Amino acid sequence: GVSHSKDLPTSGVDGSMRNIKVDKLVVNISTGEAGDRLTYAARVLEALTGQKPVLGRARYTVRQFGIRRNEAIAATVTVRGEKALDLVERGLRVKELELHYENFSDTGNFGFGIKEHIDLGVKYDPTTGIFGMDFYVVLKRPGARVARKKRKAGRVGAPHRVTKDEAMKWFKDTYKGILTHEK
C-alpha cells in the first residue's frame, strides 16, 4: 500500500490540485474625489474589463485631501477567469515582466501599479485624461472554495496555502518574470 510517512508537506505528490492559479484580479483607480474624474475612471475600468465597477467610499473626512466621509473616491473591479489572466498578462507586460519581491504578500498574492492606463492598450481619450491604477492579483490552488462556501465550510490547510516564495516562483515560471532585489 501507500506509505503514510510524516514528511514535510511539500513532498506530497505534485498533482493538478497543487497547481497555482489566478483566483481573481482586482483593479482599482483612486481619484480621491467624486465627480467627473471618478466617472471617467469608472468608464476606463469598464472599457478595460467589460464590467461595471464598484465605487469605493471614503472612510472618514480628511480636510487636507479634500475628501468627505462616505464620498465616492475610487472605482474598483474584480475580474476572474480568462479575462483576469488576460489583464494580468497585459499589466505585467507594461511592467516589462519585472516585479519587486516586496510586491508579493506573505499570503501568496501580489500587486503592482500602472502609471498610465493607456499602456494597457486602451485608446487615449483626451476628455478622459490619464489614470494610474493598482492591480492586485490573488492566487489560489484548486480547492480554495472549501474556505469560502456557506455550507460545510472548511479551512485551507497550511501546506495548501500559497506562500510568498511559491507565488514568486509561479510568477517567474508562468511569465518568465524577473524579480528585482531578490534576497
JSON list of C-alpha atoms in Angstrom, two decimals:
[
{"chain": "A", "resi": 1, "resn": "GLY", "atom": "CA", "xyz": [0.00, 0.00, 0.00]},
{"chain": "A", "resi": 2, "resn": "VAL", "atom": "CA", "xyz": [0.97, 3.63, 0.18]},
{"chain": "A", "resi": 3, "resn": "SER", "atom": "CA", "xyz": [3.31, 4.59, 2.99]},
{"chain": "A", "resi": 4, "resn": "HIS", "atom": "CA", "xyz": [1.94, 7.48, 5.00]},
{"chain": "A", "resi": 5, "resn": "SER", "atom": "CA", "xyz": [5.22, 8.94, 6.12]},
{"chain": "A", "resi": 6, "resn": "LYS", "atom": "CA", "xyz": [5.02, 12.17, 8.06]},
{"chain": "A", "resi": 7, "resn": "ASP", "atom": "CA", "xyz": [7.31, 14.04, 5.70]},
{"chain": "A", "resi": 8, "resn": "LEU", "atom": "CA", "xyz": [7.24, 17.72, 5.01]},
{"chain": "A", "resi": 9, "resn": "PRO", "atom": "CA", "xyz": [4.06, 18.71, 3.23]},
{"chain": "A", "resi": 10, "resn": "THR", "atom": "CA", "xyz": [6.00, 19.68, 0.12]},
{"chain": "A", "resi": 11, "resn": "SER", "atom": "CA", "xyz": [6.84, 16.06, -0.52]},
{"chain": "A", "resi": 12, "resn": "GLY", "atom": "CA", "xyz": [3.19, 15.47, -1.46]},
{"chain": "A", "resi": 13, "resn": "VAL", "atom": "CA", "xyz": [2.69, 14.17, -4.96]},
{"chain": "A", "resi": 14, "resn": "ASP", "atom": "CA", "xyz": [2.62, 17.03, -7.43]},
{"chain": "A", "resi": 15, "resn": "GLY", "atom": "CA", "xyz": [-0.89, 16.65, -8.74]},
{"chain": "A", "resi": 16, "resn": "SER", "atom": "CA", "xyz": [-3.13, 19.07, -10.53]},
{"chain": "A", "resi": 17, "resn": "MET", "atom": "CA", "xyz": [-4.58, 20.12, -7.16]},
{"chain": "A", "resi": 18, "resn": "ARG", "atom": "CA", "xyz": [-1.23, 21.66, -6.32]},
{"chain": "A", "resi": 19, "resn": "ASN", "atom": "CA", "xyz": [-1.19, 23.89, -9.36]},
{"chain": "A", "resi": 20, "resn": "ILE", "atom": "CA", "xyz": [-1.37, 27.56, -8.50]},
{"chain": "A", "resi": 21, "resn": "LYS", "atom": "CA", "xyz": [-3.97, 29.55, -10.40]},
{"chain": "A", "resi": 22, "resn": "VAL", "atom": "CA", "xyz": [-5.16, 33.12, -10.56]},
{"chain": "A", "resi": 23, "resn": "ASP", "atom": "CA", "xyz": [-8.23, 33.37, -8.36]},
{"chain": "A", "resi": 24, "resn": "LYS", "atom": "CA", "xyz": [-9.03, 36.96, -9.21]},
{"chain": "A", "resi": 25, "resn": "LEU", "atom": "CA", "xyz": [-7.56, 40.26, -10.21]},
{"chain": "A", "resi": 26, "resn": "VAL", "atom": "CA", "xyz": [-8.70, 43.44, -8.52]},
{"chain": "A", "resi": 27, "resn": "VAL", "atom": "CA", "xyz": [-8.13, 46.65, -10.46]},
{"chain": "A", "resi": 28, "resn": "ASN", "atom": "CA", "xyz": [-8.53, 49.88, -8.58]},
{"chain": "A", "resi": 29, "resn": "ILE", "atom": "CA", "xyz": [-8.35, 53.52, -9.60]},
{"chain": "A", "resi": 30, "resn": "SER", "atom": "CA", "xyz": [-8.36, 56.02, -6.76]},
{"chain": "A", "resi": 31, "resn": "THR", "atom": "CA", "xyz": [-9.20, 59.52, -7.87]},
{"chain": "A", "resi": 32, "resn": "GLY", "atom": "CA", "xyz": [-9.52, 60.95, -4.40]},
{"chain": "A", "resi": 33, "resn": "GLU", "atom": "CA", "xyz": [-12.61, 62.90, -5.40]},
{"chain": "A", "resi": 34, "resn": "ALA", "atom": "CA", "xyz": [-16.13, 62.35, -6.55]},
{"chain": "A", "resi": 35, "resn": "GLY", "atom": "CA", "xyz": [-17.43, 63.95, -9.71]},
{"chain": "A", "resi": 36, "resn": "ASP", "atom": "CA", "xyz": [-16.29, 63.80, -13.31]},
{"chain": "A", "resi": 37, "resn": "ARG", "atom": "CA", "xyz": [-12.83, 62.48, -12.64]},
{"chain": "A", "resi": 38, "resn": "LEU", "atom": "CA", "xyz": [-14.28, 59.47, -10.86]},
{"chain": "A", "resi": 39, "resn": "THR", "atom": "CA", "xyz": [-16.89, 58.94, -13.55]},
{"chain": "A", "resi": 40, "resn": "TYR", "atom": "CA", "xyz": [-14.13, 58.84, -16.14]},
{"chain": "A", "resi": 41, "resn": "ALA", "atom": "CA", "xyz": [-12.11, 56.45, -14.02]},
{"chain": "A", "resi": 42, "resn": "ALA", "atom": "CA", "xyz": [-15.10, 54.15, -13.79]},
{"chain": "A", "resi": 43, "resn": "ARG", "atom": "CA", "xyz": [-15.51, 54.40, -17.54]},
{"chain": "A", "resi": 44, "resn": "VAL", "atom": "CA", "xyz": [-11.88, 53.42, -18.09]},
{"chain": "A", "resi": 45, "resn": "LEU", "atom": "CA", "xyz": [-12.29, 50.35, -15.90]},
{"chain": "A", "resi": 46, "resn": "GLU", "atom": "CA", "xyz": [-15.45, 49.39, -17.67]},
{"chain": "A", "resi": 47, "resn": "ALA", "atom": "CA", "xyz": [-13.76, 49.72, -21.05]},
{"chain": "A", "resi": 48, "resn": "LEU", "atom": "CA", "xyz": [-10.87, 47.63, -19.77]},
{"chain": "A", "resi": 49, "resn": "THR", "atom": "CA", "xyz": [-12.85, 44.82, -18.20]},
{"chain": "A", "resi": 50, "resn": "GLY", "atom": "CA", "xyz": [-16.33, 44.99, -19.64]},
{"chain": "A", "resi": 51, "resn": "GLN", "atom": "CA", "xyz": [-17.65, 45.02, -16.09]},
{"chain": "A", "resi": 52, "resn": "LYS", "atom": "CA", "xyz": [-19.33, 47.75, -14.13]},
{"chain": "A", "resi": 53, "resn": "PRO", "atom": "CA", "xyz": [-17.01, 48.98, -11.39]},
{"chain": "A", "resi": 54, "resn": "VAL", "atom": "CA", "xyz": [-17.90, 49.28, -7.73]},
{"chain": "A", "resi": 55, "resn": "LEU", "atom": "CA", "xyz": [-17.30, 52.64, -6.12]},
{"chain": "A", "resi": 56, "resn": "GLY", "atom": "CA", "xyz": [-15.09, 52.82, -3.07]},
{"chain": "A", "resi": 57, "resn": "ARG", "atom": "CA", "xyz": [-16.07, 55.36, -0.45]},
{"chain": "A", "resi": 58, "resn": "ALA", "atom": "CA", "xyz": [-14.03, 57.45, 1.92]},
{"chain": "A", "resi": 59, "resn": "ARG", "atom": "CA", "xyz": [-13.88, 56.03, 5.43]},
{"chain": "A", "resi": 60, "resn": "TYR", "atom": "CA", "xyz": [-13.62, 59.42, 7.01]},
{"chain": "A", "resi": 61, "resn": "THR", "atom": "CA", "xyz": [-13.26, 63.06, 6.19]},
{"chain": "A", "resi": 62, "resn": "VAL", "atom": "CA", "xyz": [-9.71, 64.28, 5.63]},
{"chain": "A", "resi": 63, "resn": "ARG", "atom": "CA", "xyz": [-9.58, 68.01, 5.13]},
{"chain": "A", "resi": 64, "resn": "GLN", "atom": "CA", "xyz": [-6.08, 68.02, 3.64]},
{"chain": "A", "resi": 65, "resn": "PHE", "atom": "CA", "xyz": [-7.11, 65.60, 0.93]},
{"chain": "A", "resi": 66, "resn": "GLY", "atom": "CA", "xyz": [-10.39, 67.37, 0.43]},
{"chain": "A", "resi": 67, "resn": "ILE", "atom": "CA", "xyz": [-12.45, 64.24, 0.92]},
{"chain": "A", "resi": 68, "resn": "ARG", "atom": "CA", "xyz": [-15.58, 63.74, 2.96]},
{"chain": "A", "resi": 69, "resn": "ARG", "atom": "CA", "xyz": [-16.74, 60.64, 4.74]},
{"chain": "A", "resi": 70, "resn": "ASN", "atom": "CA", "xyz": [-18.77, 58.32, 2.52]},
{"chain": "A", "resi": 71, "resn": "GLU", "atom": "CA", "xyz": [-17.90, 60.33, -0.57]},
{"chain": "A", "resi": 72, "resn": "ALA", "atom": "CA", "xyz": [-17.14, 58.08, -3.55]},
{"chain": "A", "resi": 73, "resn": "ILE", "atom": "CA", "xyz": [-13.42, 58.39, -4.25]},
{"chain": "A", "resi": 74, "resn": "ALA", "atom": "CA", "xyz": [-12.38, 55.24, -6.07]},
{"chain": "A", "resi": 75, "resn": "ALA", "atom": "CA", "xyz": [-13.55, 52.72, -8.63]},
{"chain": "A", "resi": 76, "resn": "THR", "atom": "CA", "xyz": [-12.75, 49.04, -8.34]},
{"chain": "A", "resi": 77, "resn": "VAL", "atom": "CA", "xyz": [-13.39, 46.00, -10.46]},
{"chain": "A", "resi": 78, "resn": "THR", "atom": "CA", "xyz": [-12.85, 42.33, -9.64]},
{"chain": "A", "resi": 79, "resn": "VAL", "atom": "CA", "xyz": [-12.13, 40.13, -12.62]},
{"chain": "A", "resi": 80, "resn": "ARG", "atom": "CA", "xyz": [-11.91, 36.36, -12.67]},
{"chain": "A", "resi": 81, "resn": "GLY", "atom": "CA", "xyz": [-11.25, 33.61, -15.18]},
{"chain": "A", "resi": 82, "resn": "GLU", "atom": "CA", "xyz": [-9.81, 34.12, -18.63]},
{"chain": "A", "resi": 83, "resn": "LYS", "atom": "CA", "xyz": [-10.38, 37.84, -18.54]},
{"chain": "A", "resi": 84, "resn": "ALA", "atom": "CA", "xyz": [-8.31, 38.11, -15.38]},
{"chain": "A", "resi": 85, "resn": "LEU", "atom": "CA", "xyz": [-5.44, 36.16, -16.92]},
{"chain": "A", "resi": 86, "resn": "ASP", "atom": "CA", "xyz": [-5.51, 38.36, -19.98]},
{"chain": "A", "resi": 87, "resn": "LEU", "atom": "CA", "xyz": [-5.38, 41.55, -17.93]},
{"chain": "A", "resi": 88, "resn": "VAL", "atom": "CA", "xyz": [-2.70, 40.25, -15.60]},
{"chain": "A", "resi": 89, "resn": "GLU", "atom": "CA", "xyz": [-0.58, 39.50, -18.61]},
{"chain": "A", "resi": 90, "resn": "ARG", "atom": "CA", "xyz": [-1.17, 42.90, -20.15]},
{"chain": "A", "resi": 91, "resn": "GLY", "atom": "CA", "xyz": [-0.44, 44.57, -16.86]},
{"chain": "A", "resi": 92, "resn": "LEU", "atom": "CA", "xyz": [2.78, 42.64, -16.37]},
{"chain": "A", "resi": 93, "resn": "ARG", "atom": "CA", "xyz": [3.86, 43.46, -19.88]},
{"chain": "A", "resi": 94, "resn": "VAL", "atom": "CA", "xyz": [3.62, 47.16, -19.01]},
{"chain": "A", "resi": 95, "resn": "LYS", "atom": "CA", "xyz": [5.90, 46.42, -16.05]},
{"chain": "A", "resi": 96, "resn": "GLU", "atom": "CA", "xyz": [8.19, 44.63, -18.52]},
{"chain": "A", "resi": 97, "resn": "LEU", "atom": "CA", "xyz": [7.60, 41.47, -16.52]},
{"chain": "A", "resi": 98, "resn": "GLU", "atom": "CA", "xyz": [9.60, 42.93, -13.68]},
{"chain": "A", "resi": 99, "resn": "LEU", "atom": "CA", "xyz": [8.35, 42.91, -10.10]},
{"chain": "A", "resi": 100, "resn": "HIS", "atom": "CA", "xyz": [9.98, 43.70, -6.80]},
{"chain": "A", "resi": 101, "resn": "TYR", "atom": "CA", "xyz": [9.95, 40.98, -4.19]},
{"chain": "A", "resi": 102, "resn": "GLU", "atom": "CA", "xyz": [8.06, 43.40, -1.97]},
{"chain": "A", "resi": 103, "resn": "ASN", "atom": "CA", "xyz": [5.19, 43.30, -4.46]},
{"chain": "A", "resi": 104, "resn": "PHE", "atom": "CA", "xyz": [4.38, 39.89, -3.02]},
{"chain": "A", "resi": 105, "resn": "SER", "atom": "CA", "xyz": [2.37, 39.39, 0.15]},
{"chain": "A", "resi": 106, "resn": "ASP", "atom": "CA", "xyz": [3.03, 36.64, 2.68]},
{"chain": "A", "resi": 107, "resn": "THR", "atom": "CA", "xyz": [-0.29, 35.12, 1.73]},
{"chain": "A", "resi": 108, "resn": "GLY", "atom": "CA", "xyz": [0.96, 34.42, -1.77]},
{"chain": "A", "resi": 109, "resn": "ASN", "atom": "CA", "xyz": [-0.65, 37.27, -3.65]},
{"chain": "A", "resi": 110, "resn": "PHE", "atom": "CA", "xyz": [0.94, 40.16, -5.44]},
{"chain": "A", "resi": 111, "resn": "GLY", "atom": "CA", "xyz": [0.11, 43.60, -6.68]},
{"chain": "A", "resi": 112, "resn": "PHE", "atom": "CA", "xyz": [1.63, 46.32, -8.78]},
{"chain": "A", "resi": 113, "resn": "GLY", "atom": "CA", "xyz": [0.75, 49.74, -10.04]},
{"chain": "A", "resi": 114, "resn": "ILE", "atom": "CA", "xyz": [0.47, 51.10, -13.53]},
{"chain": "A", "resi": 115, "resn": "LYS", "atom": "CA", "xyz": [1.07, 54.80, -14.01]},
{"chain": "A", "resi": 116, "resn": "GLU", "atom": "CA", "xyz": [-0.83, 55.27, -17.25]},
{"chain": "A", "resi": 117, "resn": "HIS", "atom": "CA", "xyz": [-3.78, 53.15, -18.23]},
{"chain": "A", "resi": 118, "resn": "ILE", "atom": "CA", "xyz": [-3.19, 53.72, -21.94]},
{"chain": "A", "resi": 119, "resn": "ASP", "atom": "CA", "xyz": [-0.13, 51.46, -21.67]},
{"chain": "A", "resi": 120, "resn": "LEU", "atom": "CA", "xyz": [-2.62, 48.61, -21.40]},
{"chain": "A", "resi": 121, "resn": "GLY", "atom": "CA", "xyz": [-3.73, 49.20, -24.94]},
{"chain": "A", "resi": 122, "resn": "VAL", "atom": "CA", "xyz": [-6.73, 51.38, -24.13]},
{"chain": "A", "resi": 123, "resn": "LYS", "atom": "CA", "xyz": [-7.07, 54.17, -26.64]},
{"chain": "A", "resi": 124, "resn": "TYR", "atom": "CA", "xyz": [-6.16, 57.55, -25.22]},
{"chain": "A", "resi": 125, "resn": "ASP", "atom": "CA", "xyz": [-9.15, 59.83, -24.99]},
{"chain": "A", "resi": 126, "resn": "PRO", "atom": "CA", "xyz": [-8.24, 63.44, -24.17]},
{"chain": "A", "resi": 127, "resn": "THR", "atom": "CA", "xyz": [-11.53, 64.12, -22.42]},
{"chain": "A", "resi": 128, "resn": "THR", "atom": "CA", "xyz": [-10.90, 61.24, -20.04]},
{"chain": "A", "resi": 129, "resn": "GLY", "atom": "CA", "xyz": [-7.32, 62.04, -19.20]},
{"chain": "A", "resi": 130, "resn": "ILE", "atom": "CA", "xyz": [-4.76, 59.63, -17.82]},
{"chain": "A", "resi": 131, "resn": "PHE", "atom": "CA", "xyz": [-5.36, 57.27, -14.95]},
{"chain": "A", "resi": 132, "resn": "GLY", "atom": "CA", "xyz": [-2.95, 55.26, -12.91]},
{"chain": "A", "resi": 133, "resn": "MET", "atom": "CA", "xyz": [-4.28, 52.10, -11.38]},
{"chain": "A", "resi": 134, "resn": "ASP", "atom": "CA", "xyz": [-3.48, 49.38, -8.90]},
{"chain": "A", "resi": 135, "resn": "PHE", "atom": "CA", "xyz": [-3.51, 45.75, -9.93]},
{"chain": "A", "resi": 136, "resn": "TYR", "atom": "CA", "xyz": [-3.86, 43.19, -7.19]},
{"chain": "A", "resi": 137, "resn": "VAL", "atom": "CA", "xyz": [-3.65, 39.53, -8.08]},
{"chain": "A", "resi": 138, "resn": "VAL", "atom": "CA", "xyz": [-4.94, 36.84, -5.74]},
{"chain": "A", "resi": 139, "resn": "LEU", "atom": "CA", "xyz": [-3.55, 33.36, -6.28]},
{"chain": "A", "resi": 140, "resn": "LYS", "atom": "CA", "xyz": [-5.04, 30.10, -5.09]},
{"chain": "A", "resi": 141, "resn": "ARG", "atom": "CA", "xyz": [-4.86, 26.38, -5.51]},
{"chain": "A", "resi": 142, "resn": "PRO", "atom": "CA", "xyz": [-7.84, 24.32, -6.56]},
{"chain": "A", "resi": 143, "resn": "GLY", "atom": "CA", "xyz": [-9.96, 23.62, -3.51]},
{"chain": "A", "resi": 144, "resn": "ALA", "atom": "CA", "xyz": [-9.90, 27.18, -2.17]},
{"chain": "A", "resi": 145, "resn": "ARG", "atom": "CA", "xyz": [-13.67, 27.05, -2.29]},
{"chain": "A", "resi": 146, "resn": "VAL", "atom": "CA", "xyz": [-13.84, 24.98, 0.89]},
{"chain": "A", "resi": 147, "resn": "ALA", "atom": "CA", "xyz": [-12.95, 28.08, 2.85]},
{"chain": "A", "resi": 148, "resn": "ARG", "atom": "CA", "xyz": [-15.47, 30.29, 1.08]},
{"chain": "A", "resi": 149, "resn": "LYS", "atom": "CA", "xyz": [-18.59, 28.24, 0.80]},
{"chain": "A", "resi": 150, "resn": "LYS", "atom": "CA", "xyz": [-21.52, 28.75, 3.13]},
{"chain": "A", "resi": 151, "resn": "ARG", "atom": "CA", "xyz": [-22.36, 25.13, 3.83]},
{"chain": "A", "resi": 152, "resn": "LYS", "atom": "CA", "xyz": [-19.74, 22.70, 5.13]},
{"chain": "A", "resi": 153, "resn": "ALA", "atom": "CA", "xyz": [-17.10, 25.38, 5.11]},
{"chain": "A", "resi": 154, "resn": "GLY", "atom": "CA", "xyz": [-13.59, 24.31, 6.00]},
{"chain": "A", "resi": 155, "resn": "ARG", "atom": "CA", "xyz": [-10.17, 25.85, 6.14]},
{"chain": "A", "resi": 156, "resn": "VAL", "atom": "CA", "xyz": [-7.41, 25.69, 3.60]},
{"chain": "A", "resi": 157, "resn": "GLY", "atom": "CA", "xyz": [-4.64, 23.87, 5.43]},
{"chain": "A", "resi": 158, "resn": "ALA", "atom": "CA", "xyz": [-1.17, 25.37, 5.71]},
{"chain": "A", "resi": 159, "resn": "PRO", "atom": "CA", "xyz": [0.51, 23.16, 3.11]},
{"chain": "A", "resi": 160, "resn": "HIS", "atom": "CA", "xyz": [-2.16, 24.02, 0.58]},
{"chain": "A", "resi": 161, "resn": "ARG", "atom": "CA", "xyz": [-1.96, 27.77, 1.08]},
{"chain": "A", "resi": 162, "resn": "VAL", "atom": "CA", "xyz": [0.10, 29.72, -1.36]},
{"chain": "A", "resi": 163, "resn": "THR", "atom": "CA", "xyz": [3.25, 31.14, 0.21]},
{"chain": "A", "resi": 164, "resn": "LYS", "atom": "CA", "xyz": [5.21, 34.19, -0.81]},
{"chain": "A", "resi": 165, "resn": "ASP", "atom": "CA", "xyz": [8.01, 32.05, -2.24]},
{"chain": "A", "resi": 166, "resn": "GLU", "atom": "CA", "xyz": [5.60, 29.90, -4.20]},
{"chain": "A", "resi": 167, "resn": "ALA", "atom": "CA", "xyz": [3.92, 32.98, -5.60]},
{"chain": "A", "resi": 168, "resn": "MET", "atom": "CA", "xyz": [7.25, 34.40, -6.72]},
{"chain": "A", "resi": 169, "resn": "LYS", "atom": "CA", "xyz": [8.23, 31.09, -8.27]},
{"chain": "A", "resi": 170, "resn": "TRP", "atom": "CA", "xyz": [4.86, 30.92, -10.01]},
{"chain": "A", "resi": 171, "resn": "PHE", "atom": "CA", "xyz": [5.39, 34.41, -11.37]},
{"chain": "A", "resi": 172, "resn": "LYS", "atom": "CA", "xyz": [8.82, 33.50, -12.69]},
{"chain": "A", "resi": 173, "resn": "ASP", "atom": "CA", "xyz": [7.69, 30.21, -14.20]},
{"chain": "A", "resi": 174, "resn": "THR", "atom": "CA", "xyz": [4.42, 31.40, -15.67]},
{"chain": "A", "resi": 175, "resn": "TYR", "atom": "CA", "xyz": [5.50, 34.72, -17.13]},
{"chain": "A", "resi": 176, "resn": "LYS", "atom": "CA", "xyz": [9.26, 34.22, -17.30]},
{"chain": "A", "resi": 177, "resn": "GLY", "atom": "CA", "xyz": [9.17, 37.18, -14.96]},
{"chain": "A", "resi": 178, "resn": "ILE", "atom": "CA", "xyz": [12.08, 39.00, -13.42]},
{"chain": "A", "resi": 179, "resn": "LEU", "atom": "CA", "xyz": [12.29, 39.66, -9.70]},
{"chain": "A", "resi": 180, "resn": "THR", "atom": "CA", "xyz": [14.37, 42.55, -8.53]},
{"chain": "A", "resi": 181, "resn": "HIS", "atom": "CA", "xyz": [16.19, 42.71, -5.18]},
{"chain": "A", "resi": 182, "resn": "GLU", "atom": "CA", "xyz": [15.88, 39.06, -4.56]},
{"chain": "A", "resi": 183, "resn": "LYS", "atom": "CA", "xyz": [17.38, 38.12, -1.27]}
]
